[in-house]
Short mmCIF file of C-alpha atoms in Angstrom, two decimals:
data_model
loop_
_atom_site.label_atom_id
_atom_site.label_comp_id
_atom_site.label_asym_id
_atom_site.label_seq_id
_atom_site.Cartn_x
_atom_site.Cartn_y
_atom_site.Cartn_z
CA MET A 1 150.24 152.02 128.89
CA ALA A 2 149.49 151.98 125.26
CA LEU A 3 147.72 148.62 124.06
CA SER A 4 149.10 146.34 121.12
CA CYS A 5 148.14 146.10 118.46
CA ARG A 6 147.79 142.74 118.44
CA GLY A 7 146.95 142.24 122.15
CA VAL A 8 143.50 144.24 120.55
CA CYS A 9 142.81 142.06 117.67
CA ARG A 10 143.24 138.81 119.39
CA GLY A 11 141.16 139.96 122.08
CA ALA A 12 138.05 141.71 119.73
CA SER A 13 138.64 138.65 117.71
CA VAL A 14 137.55 135.78 120.29
CA ILE A 15 135.31 138.19 121.74
CA LEU A 16 133.07 138.04 117.79
CA LEU A 17 133.80 134.54 118.75
CA TYR A 18 132.58 133.45 121.43
CA GLY A 19 130.00 136.13 121.97
CA LYS A 20 131.23 136.94 125.37
CA GLN A 21 134.32 138.34 126.99
CA PRO A 22 136.81 135.40 126.92
CA VAL A 23 139.00 134.12 130.39
CA GLY A 24 142.06 136.14 130.72
CA VAL A 25 140.52 139.32 128.96
CA LYS A 26 139.32 142.91 131.06
CA ALA A 27 136.62 144.02 130.12
CA SER A 28 139.26 147.81 129.57
CA LEU A 29 141.57 145.61 126.86
CA CYS A 30 144.53 146.62 129.27
CA THR A 31 145.92 143.60 128.82
CA PRO A 32 147.68 142.34 125.82
CA ARG A 33 147.93 138.87 126.11
CA LEU A 34 145.71 135.98 126.47
CA ALA A 35 145.45 133.56 129.49
CA SER A 36 144.36 130.05 129.22
CA THR A 37 144.48 130.81 125.52
CA LYS A 38 144.62 125.78 124.84
CA SER A 39 142.65 126.81 127.59
CA SER A 40 139.73 128.59 125.50
CA SER A 41 140.65 125.96 122.19
CA LEU A 42 139.09 123.91 123.83
CA TRP A 43 136.15 125.53 125.47
CA PHE A 44 134.54 125.96 121.65
CA VAL A 45 135.26 123.42 120.25
CA ARG A 46 133.30 121.55 123.22
CA HIS A 47 131.09 123.87 122.37
CA TYR A 48 130.77 123.83 118.75
CA SER A 49 131.98 120.76 117.31
CA PRO A 50 131.94 120.20 113.86
CA SER A 51 129.97 117.10 114.03
CA GLN A 52 126.95 119.74 115.58
CA ALA A 53 127.57 121.38 113.41
CA ARG A 54 126.84 119.49 110.32
CA ARG A 55 123.70 117.96 112.00
CA GLY A 56 122.86 121.61 112.27
CA ILE A 57 122.31 122.02 108.65
CA GLY A 58 121.71 119.23 108.08
CA ARG A 59 118.00 120.72 110.23
CA SER A 60 118.33 123.64 108.73
CA ILE A 61 118.49 122.06 105.13
CA VAL A 62 115.77 119.82 106.34
CA SER A 63 113.31 122.50 107.40
CA ARG A 64 113.87 123.95 104.81
CA LEU A 65 113.36 121.16 102.06
CA LYS A 66 110.21 120.56 103.87
CA TRP A 67 108.84 124.38 103.71
CA VAL A 68 109.09 124.53 99.52
CA ASN A 69 107.52 121.22 98.90
CA GLU A 70 105.05 122.71 101.66
CA LYS A 71 104.13 125.41 99.68
CA TYR A 72 103.95 123.82 96.00
CA GLU A 73 101.91 120.99 97.42
CA ARG A 74 99.65 123.96 98.37
CA PHE A 75 100.28 125.44 94.46
CA LEU A 76 98.93 122.85 92.79
CA GLN A 77 96.32 122.23 95.06
CA ARG A 78 95.07 125.62 93.39
CA ARG A 79 96.10 125.66 90.53
CA PHE A 80 96.51 122.04 89.55
CA PRO A 81 93.95 119.97 92.01
CA ARG A 82 93.39 116.79 90.01
CA PHE A 83 97.33 117.08 88.76
CA TYR A 84 97.48 117.40 92.79
CA ALA A 85 95.48 114.00 93.74
CA LEU A 86 97.67 112.25 91.05
CA TYR A 87 101.31 113.40 93.01
CA HIS A 88 99.74 112.93 96.06
CA THR A 89 98.72 109.61 95.55
CA PHE A 90 101.79 108.87 94.03
CA MET A 91 104.51 110.04 96.98
CA LYS A 92 101.46 108.46 98.93
CA GLY A 93 102.07 105.00 97.54
CA PHE A 94 105.68 105.33 97.49
CA ARG A 95 106.09 105.95 101.30
CA LEU A 96 103.63 102.99 101.61
CA LEU A 97 106.24 100.50 99.16
CA PHE A 98 108.85 101.89 101.87
CA GLN A 99 107.27 101.33 105.03
CA ASP A 100 106.41 97.45 103.80
CA ALA A 101 110.36 97.35 102.60
CA GLN A 102 111.60 97.95 106.37
CA GLU A 103 109.00 96.07 107.20
CA VAL A 104 110.01 92.73 105.25
CA ARG A 105 113.56 94.16 106.43
CA ARG A 106 112.35 93.06 109.40
CA ILE A 107 110.08 89.92 109.36
CA MET A 108 113.50 88.82 107.18
CA THR A 109 115.93 89.48 109.54
CA ARG A 110 113.43 88.76 112.45
CA MET A 111 113.01 84.59 110.56
CA PHE A 112 116.96 84.48 110.47
CA SER A 113 118.74 85.69 113.60
CA ASP A 114 115.95 83.42 115.84
CA SER A 115 115.15 80.51 112.96
CA VAL A 116 111.90 80.62 112.72
CA GLU A 117 110.13 77.74 110.99
CA HIS A 118 107.63 78.94 107.46
CA GLN A 119 105.09 77.18 109.26
CA ASN A 120 105.21 79.03 112.62
CA VAL A 121 105.26 82.67 111.16
CA PRO A 122 102.96 85.01 111.96
CA TYR A 123 99.79 85.15 110.59
CA ARG A 124 100.12 89.11 109.16
CA ASP A 125 103.77 88.57 108.53
CA LEU A 126 103.26 85.86 105.89
CA GLU A 127 100.30 87.73 104.48
CA LYS A 128 102.81 90.78 104.12
CA LEU A 129 105.57 88.50 102.97
CA ARG A 130 103.01 87.06 100.14
CA GLN A 131 101.68 90.11 99.33
CA VAL A 132 104.59 92.29 98.83
CA ARG A 133 106.33 89.07 96.11
CA ARG A 134 102.41 89.10 94.36
CA ASP A 135 104.06 93.74 94.35
CA LEU A 136 107.27 92.82 93.02
CA ILE A 137 106.78 90.33 90.33
CA LYS A 138 103.87 92.66 88.95
CA ALA A 139 106.42 96.27 89.50
CA ILE A 140 109.21 94.21 87.51
CA PRO A 141 107.66 95.33 83.90
CA LEU A 142 107.04 98.89 84.62
CA VAL A 143 111.17 98.36 85.56
CA ILE A 144 113.05 96.90 82.70
CA ILE A 145 110.75 99.24 80.61
CA SER A 146 111.99 101.95 82.24
CA ILE A 147 115.70 101.15 81.96
CA PRO A 148 116.39 102.92 77.74
CA PRO A 149 116.70 106.69 78.09
CA PHE A 150 113.57 108.87 78.57
CA ALA A 151 111.50 106.39 78.57
CA ASN A 152 110.11 107.48 82.10
CA TYR A 153 108.37 109.74 80.69
CA LEU A 154 106.60 106.93 78.55
CA VAL A 155 106.16 104.72 81.67
CA PHE A 156 104.61 107.70 83.17
CA ILE A 157 101.94 108.54 80.64
CA LEU A 158 101.45 104.22 80.47
CA MET A 159 101.19 104.39 83.87
CA TYR A 160 98.45 107.16 84.26
CA PHE A 161 96.04 105.83 81.27
CA TYR A 162 96.18 102.04 82.49
CA PRO A 163 96.72 101.51 86.61
CA ARG A 164 95.62 98.83 87.13
CA GLN A 165 96.95 97.20 84.81
CA LEU A 166 100.88 98.99 85.74
CA LEU A 167 100.24 99.98 89.03
CA ILE A 168 100.24 97.81 92.42
CA ARG A 169 97.64 99.23 95.75
CA HIS A 170 100.35 101.36 97.36
CA PHE A 171 99.50 103.33 93.42
CA TRP A 172 95.90 103.54 93.79
CA THR A 173 93.58 105.78 95.78
CA PRO A 174 90.34 104.42 97.38
CA GLN A 175 88.88 104.54 95.07
CA GLN A 176 90.52 102.35 92.85
CA LEU A 177 91.09 100.36 94.81
CA VAL A 178 87.31 99.29 94.78
CA GLU A 179 87.06 99.73 91.67
CA PHE A 180 89.66 97.67 90.79
CA GLN A 181 89.34 94.53 92.75
CA ARG A 182 85.69 94.55 91.32
CA VAL A 183 86.78 94.06 87.75
CA TYR A 184 89.76 91.26 88.68
CA HIS A 185 86.71 89.71 90.70
CA SER A 186 84.20 89.75 87.45
CA GLN A 187 86.92 88.29 85.05
CA ARG A 188 87.25 85.49 87.89
CA ALA A 189 84.14 85.22 88.12
CA GLN A 190 83.22 84.42 83.83
CA HIS A 191 85.74 80.96 85.01
CA HIS A 192 83.08 80.03 87.90
CA TRP A 193 80.15 78.08 85.92
CA PRO A 194 83.29 76.92 83.13
CA ILE A 195 84.64 75.12 86.10
CA VAL A 196 81.96 73.62 87.57
CA LYS A 197 80.43 72.29 83.72
CA GLY A 198 83.88 71.13 84.56
CA LEU A 199 82.88 69.21 87.31
CA GLU A 200 80.50 67.75 86.03
CA SER A 201 82.31 66.27 82.43
CA THR A 202 85.21 64.52 84.40
CA SER A 203 82.56 62.99 86.91
CA THR A 204 81.32 60.59 83.91
CA SER A 205 84.96 59.41 84.20
CA VAL A 206 84.19 57.94 88.08
CA GLN A 207 84.48 54.12 88.49
CA ASP A 208 82.99 54.73 91.89
CA SER A 209 79.77 55.06 92.05
CA ARG A 210 79.18 56.68 95.03
CA LEU A 211 81.69 59.22 94.21
CA LYS A 212 80.47 60.08 90.71
CA SER A 213 76.44 60.18 91.91
CA ARG A 214 77.97 62.48 95.08
CA LEU A 215 80.30 65.43 92.95
CA MET A 216 76.76 65.07 90.75
CA GLU A 217 75.23 65.89 93.45
CA LEU A 218 77.81 68.85 94.79
CA CYS A 219 77.23 70.14 91.63
CA SER A 220 74.41 70.26 91.20
CA LYS A 221 73.64 71.95 94.28
CA VAL A 222 75.91 74.98 92.80
CA ARG A 223 74.06 74.91 89.44
CA HIS A 224 70.40 75.36 91.47
CA GLY A 225 72.38 78.11 93.36
CA VAL A 226 72.52 75.48 97.21
CA HIS A 227 74.96 76.52 99.46
CA PRO A 228 77.03 73.02 99.86
CA VAL A 229 77.10 72.91 103.26
CA VAL A 230 81.40 72.02 104.43
CA SER A 231 80.85 68.05 104.80
CA ASP A 232 78.77 67.85 100.82
CA VAL A 233 83.09 69.19 99.81
CA HIS A 234 84.90 66.59 101.82
CA ALA A 235 82.73 63.65 101.10
CA VAL A 236 83.74 63.70 97.64
CA ARG A 237 88.38 64.63 98.88
CA THR A 238 89.45 61.89 97.51
CA LEU A 239 88.92 62.43 94.08
CA PHE A 240 90.89 65.61 94.29
CA SER A 241 94.04 64.26 95.21
CA GLY A 242 94.19 61.75 92.54
CA PRO A 243 93.16 60.72 89.12
CA PRO A 244 90.71 61.91 87.94
CA LEU A 245 90.71 65.58 89.95
CA GLY A 246 94.47 65.46 90.78
CA ILE A 247 96.41 68.64 91.04
CA LYS A 248 98.98 66.61 88.68
CA LYS A 249 96.01 65.17 86.91
CA MET A 250 93.65 67.27 85.74
CA TYR A 251 92.95 68.01 81.79
CA ALA A 252 95.30 71.31 81.12
CA ASP A 253 91.39 73.21 79.58
CA GLN A 254 90.80 72.77 83.58
CA MET A 255 93.76 74.25 85.49
CA ARG A 256 93.77 77.19 82.54
CA HIS A 257 89.80 78.69 84.22
CA LEU A 258 91.28 77.53 87.81
CA CYS A 259 94.04 80.61 87.20
CA PRO A 260 91.85 83.94 87.23
CA LEU A 261 90.92 82.34 90.74
CA LEU A 262 94.16 83.29 91.66
CA PHE A 263 95.13 86.16 88.97
CA LEU A 264 97.71 84.15 87.61
CA THR A 265 98.14 83.48 83.82
CA PRO A 266 96.71 80.29 82.17
CA ARG A 267 98.95 81.73 78.75
CA LEU A 268 101.75 77.88 79.76
CA PRO A 269 102.34 75.18 79.74
CA GLY A 270 100.60 72.47 81.50
CA PHE A 271 103.08 71.13 83.93
CA TRP A 272 104.28 75.23 84.59
CA ILE A 273 100.36 76.17 85.37
CA GLY A 274 100.20 73.21 87.35
CA ARG A 275 103.29 73.41 89.44
CA ARG A 276 101.67 77.63 89.65
CA LEU A 277 98.61 76.50 91.12
CA ASN A 278 99.70 73.78 93.62
CA SER A 279 102.78 76.34 95.38
CA HIS A 280 99.73 79.13 95.26
CA ALA A 281 96.85 76.89 96.69
CA LEU A 282 99.76 75.95 99.03
CA GLU A 283 100.73 78.76 100.68
CA LEU A 284 97.39 79.82 100.23
CA MET A 285 96.34 76.56 103.42
CA GLN A 286 99.84 77.78 105.14
CA LEU A 287 98.33 80.96 106.06
CA ASP A 288 94.22 79.17 107.37
CA ARG A 289 96.98 77.69 109.12
CA SER A 290 97.94 80.27 110.89
CA ILE A 291 95.08 82.64 111.32
CA VAL A 292 93.92 79.76 112.98
CA GLN A 293 96.56 80.05 115.14
CA LEU A 294 96.17 83.39 115.45
CA GLY A 295 92.68 83.96 115.80
CA LEU A 296 89.61 84.90 113.56
CA HIS A 297 88.02 87.50 116.44
CA GLN A 298 91.98 88.89 116.02
CA LEU A 299 91.46 90.07 112.76
CA ASN A 300 89.68 94.22 111.73
CA ASP A 301 87.99 94.49 109.12
CA THR A 302 89.20 94.84 106.76
CA GLU A 303 91.84 92.58 107.14
CA LEU A 304 88.45 89.54 107.32
CA ARG A 305 87.81 91.05 103.78
CA GLU A 306 91.04 90.66 102.08
CA ALA A 307 90.70 87.54 103.29
CA CYS A 308 87.67 86.52 101.72
CA TYR A 309 88.56 88.53 98.38
CA VAL A 310 91.69 87.24 98.16
CA ARG A 311 89.63 82.80 98.89
CA GLY A 312 87.21 83.65 95.63
CA LEU A 313 84.75 85.74 97.62
CA ASN A 314 83.67 88.47 96.82
CA PRO A 315 82.96 90.91 100.06
CA GLU A 316 82.03 93.90 98.14
CA LEU A 317 78.19 93.84 99.65
CA LEU A 318 78.67 91.70 102.62
CA SER A 319 79.25 93.13 106.48
CA PRO A 320 81.92 92.63 108.30
CA ALA A 321 79.75 89.50 110.14
CA GLN A 322 78.69 87.91 107.66
CA CYS A 323 82.67 87.92 106.14
CA ARG A 324 83.63 86.46 109.50
CA GLU A 325 80.69 83.60 109.35
CA TRP A 326 81.89 82.77 105.87
CA LEU A 327 86.00 82.57 106.60
CA THR A 328 84.42 80.58 109.63
CA GLN A 329 83.54 78.06 106.74
CA TRP A 330 86.10 78.15 105.14
CA LEU A 331 88.63 77.75 107.83
CA GLN A 332 86.34 74.51 108.74
CA PHE A 333 86.49 72.87 104.92
CA SER A 334 90.89 74.16 104.51
CA THR A 335 92.47 72.82 108.01
CA HIS A 336 91.52 69.11 107.14
CA LEU A 337 92.63 69.33 104.19
CA LYS A 338 96.40 67.21 103.02
CA GLU A 339 98.71 68.82 101.22
CA SER A 340 98.23 66.51 98.32
CA GLU A 341 94.19 68.10 97.80
CA THR A 342 95.64 71.86 97.09
CA SER A 343 93.26 70.63 94.07
CA LEU A 344 89.95 70.92 96.10
CA TYR A 345 91.46 73.93 97.38
CA LEU A 346 91.49 75.49 94.65
CA HIS A 347 87.55 74.19 93.44
CA CYS A 348 86.40 74.91 96.28
CA MET A 349 87.56 78.81 95.60
CA VAL A 350 83.89 78.28 93.01
CA LEU A 351 82.24 75.80 95.02
CA LEU A 352 81.93 77.06 98.62
CA THR A 353 81.78 81.70 97.28
CA VAL A 354 79.99 81.08 94.57
CA ASN A 355 76.38 81.23 96.07
CA TYR A 356 77.21 83.18 99.67
CA PRO A 357 75.42 84.31 100.00
CA LYS A 358 72.18 84.02 97.00
CA HIS A 359 72.41 87.89 96.66
CA GLN A 360 74.90 88.33 95.86
CA ARG A 361 75.78 89.70 93.08
CA HIS A 362 78.95 89.05 90.44
#
C-alpha cells in the first residue's frame, strides 16, 4: 500500500520538530495520518513556550556580550594599561553608584512603609543617606554641563584632568581617595588658627568674667599644643547658644571660617551660611546619637576612620585604637549638647582635633 506524499511530509516534519518519533507515527512510516495531532501540538507548546524561548535567547545574548566585554578588557589591559586603569575605575564606580541607589531606595521604602521617624533610623542607613545626598549635589554641575549635544566629550576630558573637583568618590581609585582626603583636610586645616583667633577676639566682648577667663584659658591651651578635655569645653557652652558665639549671633567672618570644616562654600550671604552650618551640625549630632544607640564597638576600622574624618580629625596617621579613643571622647562631648548649641559643636571640630595626638601633622 503506497504512502501519500502528504502523510510522509507531515510525519517527517513532526519528527524534525520534536527530535523523536511522534505519537501515532510508526517507524515504517506506513500510516498516512497522524493520530492525536492536537495532543502533539499541546506537547510542543508546553515544552517550547515563547517565554522560555525568549529567556533562552536572552541568556545567550548576555553570555555572548559578557564574553566580548571580557575579551575587550583583556585587550585594553594588555595594550593600554593606563587607559584600562581609568576604564576599570569608571566601570567599578558605576556599579557602586547603582548599588548605593538601590540601597537608598530600600532605606526610603522601609522608612515610609514602617513609618520610621528620622531619629530612629539606624546609623549606617543615616550615614548612607547623608553621603549619597552629598554625592548627588556634587554631581549636579557635571550633569548640567553634559546636557548640550557633543558636550559629553568635553565632560570626559574634564573628568580626566580634574577628578577631585568633578568626580564623586565612587570614581576615585584607592590611591586617589587617600590623596584627595589629605588635600581636603589640608584645606580645612588652614582655617583652624583663624577660628581660634576669632574666639579669642570675641572673648573680649563677653560680660561674664568667669566665662571670659575660661574661654581665654581654653584658647590658650589649644594654642600651646594641649589637647583639651570635655569638661574644658562644657565649661563655656553657654557662650555658644546665644550672643556672642551662637549660630545666629556670630560674625560672618567667623562663620565663613567654619564652612571649610564641613566642606561647604563660604561664598554665600551670611544668613544662608548660618542656616547651612546649623543644618549640617544638627545632622552630625543625630549621627552621633545613632552611633551611641548602635554601640561604638560595632563600627569597623573603615567606619571609624570615616566618622573621625567627617568630624574634623585626620585619621591618616592614627591607629584604629586612637580613632576609637578620640571618637569615644567626641561622643561624650556631643551627646550632651542641645540643638541650640550647634555653634559649639562646629568650633569643637577644631578645639578637639587640632592637637590630637600631639605628633599629628596637618
